[in-house]
């Protein structure tokens, strides 16, 4: 129990005696403390789920962005036979037109994907920050107090 009191004293920047007297005062308020911890656990779980989902979406979005960028700059129309070229144009002109047409198709997709990736990155960072700031006590209890309780 002394380890737990020391951990709580460290968290609250108090001495062990002050924390023990504080705990004695809160004995009647255990339900309120329990409700606070449950609320923080719920916030922690929600923001952890949001963090995981946004990271997975960011990963997929970045892969798609790289794919479309590569397709945009590496598009080559492959082999064009003489039968495919319209009358009055050379193969090189027709190939250039096909490449320009493909780039006109890929550029809006790349812009949308870039914006989406940026928004998802902001969502991911925000979910991490909110989890850390709104569930501070729960994270402290899980990292500091629970390991001491389970070691006994």
Short mmCIF file of C-alpha atoms in Angstrom, two decimals:
data_model
loop_
_atom_site.label_atom_id
_atom_site.label_comp_id
_atom_site.label_asym_id
_atom_site.label_seq_id
_atom_site.Cartn_x
_atom_site.Cartn_y
_atom_site.Cartn_z
CA UNK A 1 0.00 0.00 0.00
CA UNK A 2 2.96 2.32 0.65
CA UNK A 3 4.00 2.05 -3.02
CA UNK A 4 0.54 3.15 -4.11
CA UNK A 5 0.61 6.08 -1.69
CA UNK A 6 4.03 7.08 -2.99
CA UNK A 7 2.79 6.91 -6.59
CA UNK A 8 -0.26 9.01 -5.75
CA UNK A 9 1.91 11.49 -3.87
CA UNK A 10 4.17 11.74 -6.90
CA UNK A 11 1.20 12.35 -9.20
CA UNK A 12 -0.34 15.00 -6.95
CA UNK A 13 2.97 16.62 -5.92
CA UNK A 14 2.19 16.00 -2.25
CA UNK A 15 3.77 14.15 0.64
CA UNK A 16 2.69 10.63 1.55
CA UNK A 17 1.08 11.87 4.79
CA UNK A 18 -0.98 14.44 2.91
CA UNK A 19 -2.14 11.81 0.44
CA UNK A 20 -3.14 9.38 3.20
CA UNK A 21 -5.14 12.10 4.95
CA UNK A 22 -6.70 13.00 1.61
CA UNK A 23 -7.70 9.38 1.04
CA UNK A 24 -9.29 9.27 4.48
CA UNK A 25 -11.37 12.31 3.56
CA UNK A 26 -12.47 10.71 0.30
CA UNK A 27 -13.60 7.41 1.79
CA UNK A 28 -17.20 8.55 1.63
CA UNK A 29 -16.75 9.84 -1.93
CA UNK A 30 -15.57 6.55 -3.45
CA UNK A 31 -18.48 6.41 -5.94
CA UNK A 32 -17.58 9.84 -7.35
CA UNK A 33 -13.92 8.85 -7.71
CA UNK A 34 -14.99 5.59 -9.36
CA UNK A 35 -17.23 7.50 -11.81
CA UNK A 36 -14.38 9.85 -12.69
CA UNK A 37 -12.03 6.94 -13.39
CA UNK A 38 -14.70 5.18 -15.49
CA UNK A 39 -15.28 8.37 -17.53
CA UNK A 40 -11.56 8.72 -18.16
CA UNK A 41 -11.30 5.05 -19.13
CA UNK A 42 -14.13 5.53 -21.60
CA UNK A 43 -12.41 8.59 -23.11
CA UNK A 44 -9.13 6.71 -23.27
CA UNK A 45 -10.75 3.78 -25.06
CA UNK A 46 -12.64 5.99 -27.52
CA UNK A 47 -9.58 8.05 -28.42
CA UNK A 48 -7.45 4.90 -28.68
CA UNK A 49 -9.94 3.45 -31.15
CA UNK A 50 -10.02 6.73 -33.08
CA UNK A 51 -6.22 6.76 -33.11
CA UNK A 52 -6.06 3.22 -34.48
CA UNK A 53 -8.70 3.79 -37.14
CA UNK A 54 -7.20 7.10 -38.26
CA UNK A 55 -3.72 5.55 -38.45
CA UNK A 56 -5.04 2.72 -40.63
CA UNK A 57 -6.87 5.22 -42.87
CA UNK A 58 -3.74 7.37 -43.07
CA UNK A 59 -1.68 4.35 -44.08
CA UNK A 60 -4.11 3.43 -46.87
CA UNK A 61 -4.40 7.04 -48.01
CA UNK A 62 -0.63 7.50 -48.24
CA UNK A 63 -0.25 4.23 -50.18
CA UNK A 64 -2.94 5.39 -52.64
CA UNK A 65 -1.28 8.80 -52.92
CA UNK A 66 2.08 7.23 -53.75
CA UNK A 67 0.42 4.89 -56.25
CA UNK A 68 -1.34 7.72 -58.10
CA UNK A 69 1.80 9.87 -58.07
CA UNK A 70 3.78 7.03 -59.62
CA UNK A 71 1.03 6.41 -62.18
CA UNK A 72 0.95 10.10 -63.04
CA UNK A 73 4.66 10.42 -63.68
CA UNK A 74 5.31 6.95 -65.09
CA UNK A 75 2.33 6.64 -67.45
CA UNK A 76 3.69 5.63 -70.83
CA UNK A 77 0.84 4.36 -73.10
CA UNK A 78 3.09 1.37 -73.79
CA UNK A 79 3.13 0.25 -77.42
CA UNK A 80 1.01 2.10 -80.00
CA UNK A 81 0.62 0.48 -83.39
CA UNK A 82 0.22 2.44 -86.57
CA UNK A 83 -3.42 1.37 -86.73
CA UNK A 84 -4.22 3.20 -83.48
CA UNK A 85 -2.90 6.58 -84.62
CA UNK A 86 -5.58 8.89 -86.08
CA UNK A 87 -5.05 10.29 -89.54
CA UNK A 88 -2.90 13.39 -89.76
CA UNK A 89 -0.90 12.75 -86.56
CA UNK A 90 2.39 11.07 -85.83
CA UNK A 91 2.86 8.37 -83.22
CA UNK A 92 4.71 10.77 -80.92
CA UNK A 93 1.98 13.41 -81.11
CA UNK A 94 -0.72 10.86 -80.40
CA UNK A 95 1.31 9.36 -77.55
CA UNK A 96 1.80 12.87 -76.08
CA UNK A 97 -1.96 13.49 -76.26
CA UNK A 98 -2.69 10.20 -74.46
CA UNK A 99 -0.17 11.03 -71.73
CA UNK A 100 -1.63 14.54 -71.27
CA UNK A 101 -5.12 13.05 -71.10
CA UNK A 102 -4.04 10.55 -68.43
CA UNK A 103 -2.38 13.31 -66.39
CA UNK A 104 -5.58 15.35 -66.53
CA UNK A 105 -7.31 12.33 -65.04
CA UNK A 106 -4.75 11.74 -62.26
CA UNK A 107 -4.16 15.32 -61.08
CA UNK A 108 -7.60 15.84 -59.44
CA UNK A 109 -7.38 12.41 -57.80
CA UNK A 110 -3.92 13.28 -56.43
CA UNK A 111 -5.16 16.63 -55.08
CA UNK A 112 -8.14 15.03 -53.35
CA UNK A 113 -5.97 12.26 -51.93
CA UNK A 114 -3.37 14.75 -50.69
CA UNK A 115 -6.05 16.79 -48.88
CA UNK A 116 -7.57 13.62 -47.44
CA UNK A 117 -4.18 12.44 -46.19
CA UNK A 118 -3.57 15.80 -44.51
CA UNK A 119 -6.97 15.79 -42.79
CA UNK A 120 -6.48 12.21 -41.58
CA UNK A 121 -2.99 13.08 -40.29
CA UNK A 122 -4.47 15.99 -38.30
CA UNK A 123 -7.20 13.67 -36.96
CA UNK A 124 -4.59 11.11 -35.89
CA UNK A 125 -2.45 13.69 -34.09
CA UNK A 126 -5.54 15.22 -32.46
CA UNK A 127 -6.75 11.84 -31.20
CA UNK A 128 -3.35 11.18 -29.61
CA UNK A 129 -3.31 14.62 -27.98
CA UNK A 130 -6.88 14.30 -26.69
CA UNK A 131 -6.19 10.83 -25.30
CA UNK A 132 -3.18 12.13 -23.40
CA UNK A 133 -4.82 15.31 -22.11
CA UNK A 134 -8.34 14.10 -21.31
CA UNK A 135 -7.43 10.76 -19.76
CA UNK A 136 -4.35 11.76 -17.75
CA UNK A 137 -5.40 10.21 -14.46
CA UNK A 138 -6.44 6.94 -16.10
CA UNK A 139 -3.10 6.66 -17.93
CA UNK A 140 -1.26 7.40 -14.68
CA UNK A 141 -3.27 4.77 -12.79
CA UNK A 142 -2.64 2.16 -15.50
CA UNK A 143 1.08 2.92 -15.77
CA UNK A 144 1.99 3.61 -12.14
CA UNK A 145 -0.53 2.11 -9.72
CA UNK A 146 -1.79 -1.07 -11.39
CA UNK A 147 1.67 -2.59 -11.88
CA UNK A 148 2.34 -2.12 -8.16
CA UNK A 149 -0.98 -3.71 -7.27
CA UNK A 150 -0.42 -6.73 -9.50
CA UNK A 151 3.14 -7.32 -8.24
CA UNK A 152 1.91 -8.00 -4.72
#
